[in-house]
Amino acid sequence: LAAWQERRAKEQMDANLDGHVSLRDLAAECGLSLSHFSRAFRETTGLAPHKWLLRRRVEVAKSMMQDRRLTAEIALACGFADQSHFTRVFAQCVGVSPGTWRRNIAANFPET
C-alpha cells in the first residue's frame, strides 16, 4: 500500500473499532480491489486486516484499562462481542488475561 492508503485504511478501522467497516469498504477507500487490498495490507503491515484490527482493539483496551473505573464496558467499546470474546483475544495477543494484565499494571504503577 502507498503511505496514504495505509493511513486511510488504519484511520477507517480505528474509527470503526466496533467492526462495522467491511474489507470491501476499506478497499474502495484505497481505490483497490478487495483481493489486492487484502494482499497489499498484509504485505505492508505484516498482518491481515482482521488480525490488525483485533490487535488494535487490544491496544485501545489496554489504554482504557489503565482507568480503574472502567470495567465491562471496555470490551464493548473496543468492538468485542462480549467479555469472553475480549478475554480470549486479549490473552492470545498479550499472553495473559485482561485481569492479570490490569493487576500487573496496578502493581507497577500504584495510584498516589
Backbone as a chain_set.jsonl record, in Angstrom:
{"seq": "LAAWQERRAKEQMDANLDGHVSLRDLAAECGLSLSHFSRAFRETTGLAPHKWLLRRRVEVAKSMMQDRRLTAEIALACGFADQSHFTRVFAQCVGVSPGTWRRNIAANFPET", "coords": {"N": [[0.832, -1.186, 0.0], [0.386, 2.256, -0.632], [1.64, 4.987, 1.321], [-0.444, 6.787, 1.974], [-2.666, 5.196, 1.541], [-2.369, 3.14, 3.418], [-2.498, 4.679, 5.779], [-5.094, 5.737, 5.532], [-6.692, 3.396, 5.541], [-6.117, 2.388, 8.111], [-7.031, 4.525, 9.665], [-9.771, 4.38, 9.088], [-10.387, 1.868, 10.195], [-9.722, 2.351, 12.873], [-11.643, 4.285, 13.468], [-13.833, 2.737, 13.428], [-13.868, 0.7, 15.434], [-15.725, -0.985, 16.423], [-16.202, -2.805, 14.512], [-17.806, -2.352, 12.336], [-17.041, -1.906, 9.664], [-16.375, -2.865, 6.442], [-14.185, -5.084, 4.616], [-14.453, -4.667, 1.94], [-15.329, -2.004, 1.88], [-13.043, -0.748, 2.917], [-11.179, -1.38, 0.946], [-12.315, -0.014, -1.207], [-12.053, 2.624, -0.291], [-9.364, 2.888, -0.602], [-9.094, 2.663, -3.272], [-8.773, 0.164, -4.484], [-9.084, -3.282, -5.554], [-10.816, -5.823, -3.686], [-9.3, -8.199, -3.205], [-6.716, -7.361, -3.94], [-6.322, -5.254, -2.126], [-6.405, -6.643, 0.363], [-4.165, -8.338, 0.145], [-2.107, -6.427, -0.24], [-2.317, -4.958, 2.127], [-1.556, -6.847, 4.036], [1.086, -7.311, 3.208], [2.175, -4.784, 3.665], [1.752, -4.234, 6.431], [2.308, -6.578, 7.734], [0.347, -8.065, 8.808], [-2.877, -9.563, 8.383], [-5.835, -7.693, 7.503], [-8.009, -8.148, 9.361], [-6.692, -9.323, 11.556], [-4.963, -7.248, 12.223], [-6.848, -5.367, 13.039], [-7.945, -6.654, 15.31], [-5.697, -6.669, 17.007], [-5.344, -3.923, 17.269], [-7.693, -3.249, 18.609], [-7.138, -4.496, 21.046], [-4.939, -2.961, 21.892], [-6.202, -0.465, 22.302], [-7.983, -1.223, 24.292], [-6.175, -1.865, 26.35], [-5.212, 0.662, 26.927], [-7.564, 1.866, 27.876], [-8.002, 0.27, 30.104], [-6.291, 1.189, 32.007], [-7.596, 3.063, 33.414], [-9.101, 2.621, 36.288], [-11.778, 2.826, 36.882], [-13.24, 2.004, 34.737], [-14.793, -0.895, 33.477], [-16.53, -3.574, 32.543], [-17.555, -2.301, 30.283], [-15.456, -1.829, 28.608], [-14.858, -3.97, 26.87], [-17.044, -3.946, 25.06], [-16.858, -1.33, 24.08], [-14.558, -1.504, 22.63], [-15.203, -3.091, 20.553], [-15.573, -5.847, 20.853], [-17.461, -8.884, 20.923], [-18.458, -9.787, 23.372], [-17.62, -10.13, 26.891], [-16.213, -12.563, 27.187], [-15.242, -13.04, 24.617], [-13.537, -10.833, 24.358], [-11.705, -11.441, 26.452], [-10.573, -13.835, 25.516], [-9.353, -13.071, 23.021], [-7.652, -11.045, 23.937], [-5.936, -12.48, 25.677], [-4.72, -14.185, 23.797], [-3.281, -12.331, 22.265], [-1.704, -10.897, 24.138], [-0.799, -12.664, 26.048], [-1.543, -13.023, 28.652], [-4.439, -12.91, 30.799], [-6.946, -10.263, 30.672], [-7.526, -9.367, 33.293], [-5.282, -10.212, 34.787], [-3.299, -8.762, 33.461], [-4.121, -6.155, 34.051], [-3.885, -6.143, 36.865], [-1.11, -6.448, 37.083], [-0.238, -4.062, 35.928], [-1.302, -2.257, 37.776], [0.175, -2.976, 40.0], [2.711, -2.201, 39.229], [2.412, 0.504, 38.833], [1.271, 2.028, 41.159], [-1.538, 3.877, 42.428], [-1.257, 7.251, 43.482]], "CA": [[0.0, 0.0, 0.0], [1.044, 3.552, -0.538], [1.524, 5.51, 2.69], [-1.765, 7.374, 2.187], [-3.645, 4.106, 1.592], [-2.214, 2.505, 4.729], [-3.014, 5.62, 6.769], [-6.558, 5.816, 5.377], [-7.281, 2.129, 5.991], [-5.997, 2.324, 9.571], [-7.955, 5.526, 10.215], [-11.123, 3.841, 8.978], [-10.547, 0.795, 11.175], [-9.736, 2.994, 14.191], [-12.926, 4.964, 13.633], [-14.882, 1.711, 13.47], [-13.388, -0.429, 16.238], [-16.846, -1.888, 16.668], [-16.224, -3.799, 13.45], [-18.788, -2.036, 11.311], [-16.425, -1.485, 8.402], [-16.074, -4.093, 5.712], [-12.982, -5.075, 3.785], [-14.85, -4.071, 0.658], [-15.316, -0.547, 2.09], [-11.648, -0.328, 3.058], [-10.561, -1.482, -0.379], [-12.853, 1.092, -2.004], [-11.418, 3.857, 0.206], [-7.989, 2.91, -1.114], [-9.138, 2.555, -4.725], [-8.241, -1.141, -4.867], [-9.999, -4.413, -5.466], [-10.796, -6.472, -2.381], [-8.165, -9.121, -3.088], [-5.47, -6.586, -3.976], [-6.211, -4.548, -0.851], [-6.068, -7.596, 1.428], [-2.776, -8.762, -0.057], [-1.22, -5.282, -0.032], [-2.343, -4.606, 3.545], [-0.73, -7.847, 4.727], [2.484, -7.058, 2.851], [2.589, -3.518, 4.261], [1.709, -4.24, 7.898], [2.698, -7.874, 8.286], [-0.85, -8.708, 9.354], [-4.12, -9.452, 7.628], [-6.631, -6.6, 8.066], [-8.766, -8.558, 10.548], [-5.727, -9.524, 12.642], [-4.514, -5.911, 12.62], [-7.96, -4.761, 13.764], [-8.011, -7.274, 16.637], [-4.578, -6.15, 17.812], [-5.62, -2.512, 17.565], [-8.707, -3.259, 19.664], [-6.457, -4.838, 22.3], [-4.165, -1.775, 22.283], [-7.138, 0.532, 22.834], [-8.479, -1.769, 25.56], [-5.118, -1.694, 27.346], [-5.214, 2.073, 27.298], [-8.757, 2.102, 28.683], [-7.901, -0.488, 31.346], [-5.496, 1.929, 32.984], [-8.586, 3.777, 34.221], [-9.693, 1.566, 37.124], [-13.233, 2.995, 36.962], [-13.856, 1.328, 33.589], [-14.755, -2.357, 33.623], [-17.143, -4.376, 31.484], [-17.829, -1.524, 29.07], [-14.259, -1.806, 27.761], [-14.998, -4.983, 25.819], [-17.994, -3.475, 24.052], [-16.337, -0.099, 23.478], [-13.465, -1.866, 21.72], [-15.737, -3.874, 19.446], [-15.657, -7.288, 21.086], [-18.85, -9.324, 21.028], [-18.786, -9.859, 24.791], [-16.44, -10.194, 27.756], [-15.422, -13.766, 26.935], [-14.535, -12.805, 23.356], [-12.454, -9.924, 24.708], [-10.712, -12.159, 27.249], [-9.913, -14.805, 24.642], [-8.482, -12.372, 22.075], [-6.628, -10.356, 24.725], [-4.966, -13.488, 26.129], [-3.961, -14.631, 22.628], [-2.375, -11.263, 21.829], [-0.836, -10.388, 25.197], [-0.211, -13.79, 26.766], [-2.194, -13.134, 29.958], [-5.819, -12.415, 30.768], [-7.05, -8.831, 30.963], [-7.456, -9.149, 34.743], [-3.879, -10.354, 35.194], [-2.574, -7.617, 32.907], [-4.514, -4.965, 34.81], [-3.268, -6.237, 38.196], [0.325, -6.199, 36.924], [-0.079, -2.623, 35.703], [-1.579, -1.586, 39.045], [1.299, -3.25, 40.908], [3.867, -1.445, 38.761], [2.122, 1.934, 38.881], [0.207, 2.255, 42.148], [-2.087, 5.244, 42.477], [-0.656, 8.026, 44.57]], "C": [[0.872, 1.242, 0.0], [0.808, 4.072, 0.884], [0.126, 6.074, 2.95], [-2.836, 6.291, 2.295], [-3.581, 3.396, 2.949], [-2.822, 3.394, 5.82], [-4.544, 5.664, 6.726], [-7.24, 4.548, 5.89], [-7.244, 2.031, 7.516], [-6.914, 3.343, 10.244], [-9.381, 5.007, 10.199], [-11.366, 2.737, 10.006], [-10.573, 1.361, 12.589], [-11.083, 3.651, 14.472], [-14.079, 3.974, 13.783], [-14.405, 0.49, 14.24], [-14.485, -1.433, 16.528], [-17.012, -2.917, 15.554], [-17.201, -3.514, 12.332], [-18.163, -1.37, 10.09], [-16.015, -2.77, 7.688], [-14.766, -3.954, 4.935], [-13.267, -4.429, 2.439], [-14.837, -2.535, 0.759], [-13.889, -0.021, 2.198], [-10.941, -0.332, 1.708], [-11.028, -0.318, -1.262], [-12.23, 2.422, -1.588], [-10.012, 4.024, -0.367], [-7.927, 2.798, -2.638], [-8.593, 1.245, -5.256], [-9.345, -2.192, -4.857], [-9.834, -5.051, -4.087], [-9.57, -7.36, -2.22], [-6.831, -8.373, -3.096], [-5.258, -5.845, -2.661], [-5.76, -5.497, 0.25], [-4.61, -8.021, 1.347], [-1.805, -7.618, 0.25], [-1.183, -4.874, 1.442], [-1.451, -5.559, 4.329], [0.749, -7.608, 4.436], [3.014, -5.801, 3.541], [2.723, -3.603, 5.777], [2.225, -5.526, 8.529], [1.535, -8.654, 8.871], [-2.005, -8.566, 8.379], [-4.957, -8.342, 8.261], [-7.394, -6.974, 9.34], [-7.852, -8.721, 11.75], [-5.22, -8.172, 13.146], [-5.591, -5.237, 13.475], [-8.078, -5.348, 15.167], [-6.896, -6.75, 17.538], [-4.783, -4.691, 18.184], [-6.666, -2.395, 18.665], [-8.081, -3.554, 21.022], [-5.63, -3.649, 22.79], [-5.062, -0.719, 22.925], [-7.677, 0.06, 24.183], [-7.432, -1.605, 26.664], [-5.059, -0.252, 27.836], [-6.397, 2.382, 28.222], [-8.658, 1.42, 30.051], [-7.046, 0.208, 32.398], [-6.387, 2.8, 33.863], [-9.361, 2.723, 35.004], [-11.218, 1.682, 37.224], [-13.942, 2.261, 35.83], [-13.728, -0.179, 33.763], [-15.352, -3.03, 32.394], [-17.382, -3.607, 30.195], [-16.638, -1.487, 28.122], [-14.412, -2.78, 26.591], [-15.913, -4.49, 24.702], [-17.485, -2.226, 23.338], [-15.241, -0.395, 22.456], [-13.911, -2.825, 20.625], [-15.763, -5.369, 19.627], [-17.112, -7.668, 21.319], [-19.331, -9.354, 22.474], [-17.49, -10.002, 25.581], [-15.585, -11.429, 27.469], [-14.643, -13.655, 25.622], [-13.329, -11.9, 23.601], [-11.335, -10.657, 25.455], [-9.91, -13.121, 26.39], [-8.92, -14.124, 23.699], [-7.345, -11.678, 22.816], [-5.534, -11.341, 25.143], [-4.126, -14.014, 24.966], [-2.918, -13.599, 22.217], [-1.314, -10.913, 22.87], [-0.152, -11.513, 25.981], [-0.745, -13.972, 28.176], [-3.609, -12.593, 29.828], [-5.846, -10.919, 31.043], [-6.932, -8.522, 32.459], [-6.027, -9.222, 35.254], [-3.071, -9.167, 34.7], [-2.862, -6.369, 33.735], [-3.894, -4.983, 36.203], [-1.779, -5.95, 38.126], [0.607, -4.72, 36.704], [-0.275, -1.879, 37.016], [-0.424, -1.794, 40.023], [2.521, -2.428, 40.522], [3.673, 0.058, 38.875], [0.999, 2.197, 39.885], [-0.25, 3.706, 42.14], [-1.486, 5.969, 43.658], [-1.683, 8.819, 45.322]], "O": [[1.963, 1.256, 0.571], [-0.123, 3.638, 1.562], [-0.433, 5.863, 4.027], [-3.801, 6.441, 3.045], [-4.612, 3.092, 3.549], [-3.567, 2.917, 6.676], [-5.202, 5.632, 7.766], [-8.248, 4.621, 6.593], [-8.23, 1.635, 8.139], [-7.507, 3.052, 11.283], [-10.118, 5.169, 11.172], [-12.433, 2.681, 10.617], [-11.36, 0.907, 13.42], [-11.596, 3.576, 15.588], [-15.171, 4.342, 14.216], [-14.525, -0.636, 13.755], [-14.213, -2.592, 16.841], [-17.866, -3.8, 15.643], [-17.403, -4.36, 11.461], [-18.694, -0.395, 9.557], [-15.384, -3.647, 8.277], [-14.312, -2.848, 4.642], [-12.422, -3.733, 1.876], [-14.39, -1.852, -0.163], [-13.564, 1.027, 1.639], [-10.202, 0.594, 1.374], [-10.228, 0.286, -1.977], [-11.914, 3.253, -2.44], [-9.538, 5.139, -0.586], [-6.846, 2.833, -3.226], [-8.02, 1.201, -6.344], [-10.393, -2.014, -4.237], [-8.828, -4.839, -3.412], [-8.876, -7.281, -1.206], [-5.921, -8.717, -2.341], [-4.144, -5.809, -2.138], [-4.828, -5.185, 0.992], [-3.907, -8.059, 2.356], [-0.795, -7.823, 0.924], [-0.13, -4.486, 1.949], [-0.679, -5.13, 5.187], [1.577, -7.698, 5.343], [4.173, -5.761, 3.954], [3.694, -3.103, 6.345], [2.541, -5.558, 9.718], [1.71, -9.766, 9.37], [-2.103, -7.581, 7.646], [-4.802, -8.073, 9.452], [-7.42, -6.196, 10.294], [-8.201, -8.3, 12.853], [-5.065, -7.973, 14.351], [-5.293, -4.62, 14.497], [-8.293, -4.604, 16.123], [-7.135, -6.425, 18.701], [-4.435, -4.272, 19.288], [-6.548, -1.549, 19.551], [-8.442, -2.942, 22.027], [-5.623, -3.36, 23.987], [-4.722, -0.152, 23.963], [-7.812, 0.857, 25.112], [-7.772, -1.244, 27.791], [-4.875, 0.005, 29.026], [-6.242, 3.075, 29.228], [-9.174, 1.937, 31.042], [-7.088, -0.165, 33.57], [-5.97, 3.226, 34.941], [-10.189, 2.011, 34.435], [-11.879, 0.721, 37.617], [-15.122, 1.93, 35.952], [-12.672, -0.676, 34.152], [-14.737, -3.047, 31.327], [-17.408, -4.203, 29.118], [-16.795, -1.148, 26.949], [-14.12, -2.43, 25.447], [-15.577, -4.611, 23.524], [-17.662, -2.083, 22.128], [-15.028, 0.382, 21.526], [-13.086, -3.317, 19.856], [-15.956, -6.102, 18.657], [-17.897, -6.878, 21.845], [-20.471, -8.993, 22.766], [-16.399, -9.995, 25.011], [-14.357, -11.348, 27.505], [-13.51, -14.127, 25.531], [-12.233, -12.169, 23.11], [-10.159, -10.507, 25.124], [-8.69, -13.208, 26.528], [-7.772, -14.555, 23.593], [-6.198, -11.72, 22.37], [-4.346, -11.062, 24.979], [-2.932, -14.264, 25.137], [-1.795, -13.957, 21.862], [-0.16, -10.661, 22.524], [0.943, -11.329, 26.512], [-0.436, -14.967, 28.83], [-3.935, -11.902, 28.863], [-4.888, -10.366, 31.582], [-6.311, -7.532, 32.844], [-5.607, -8.393, 36.061], [-2.249, -8.623, 35.437], [-1.948, -5.618, 34.078], [-3.425, -3.949, 36.68], [-1.234, -5.283, 39.006], [1.581, -4.185, 37.234], [0.492, -0.972, 37.338], [-0.085, -0.891, 40.787], [3.284, -2.003, 41.389], [4.642, 0.806, 38.999], [-0.111, 2.553, 39.489], [0.526, 4.627, 41.885], [-1.236, 5.375, 44.707], [-1.344, 9.528, 46.27]]}, "num_chains": 1, "name": "protein.A"}
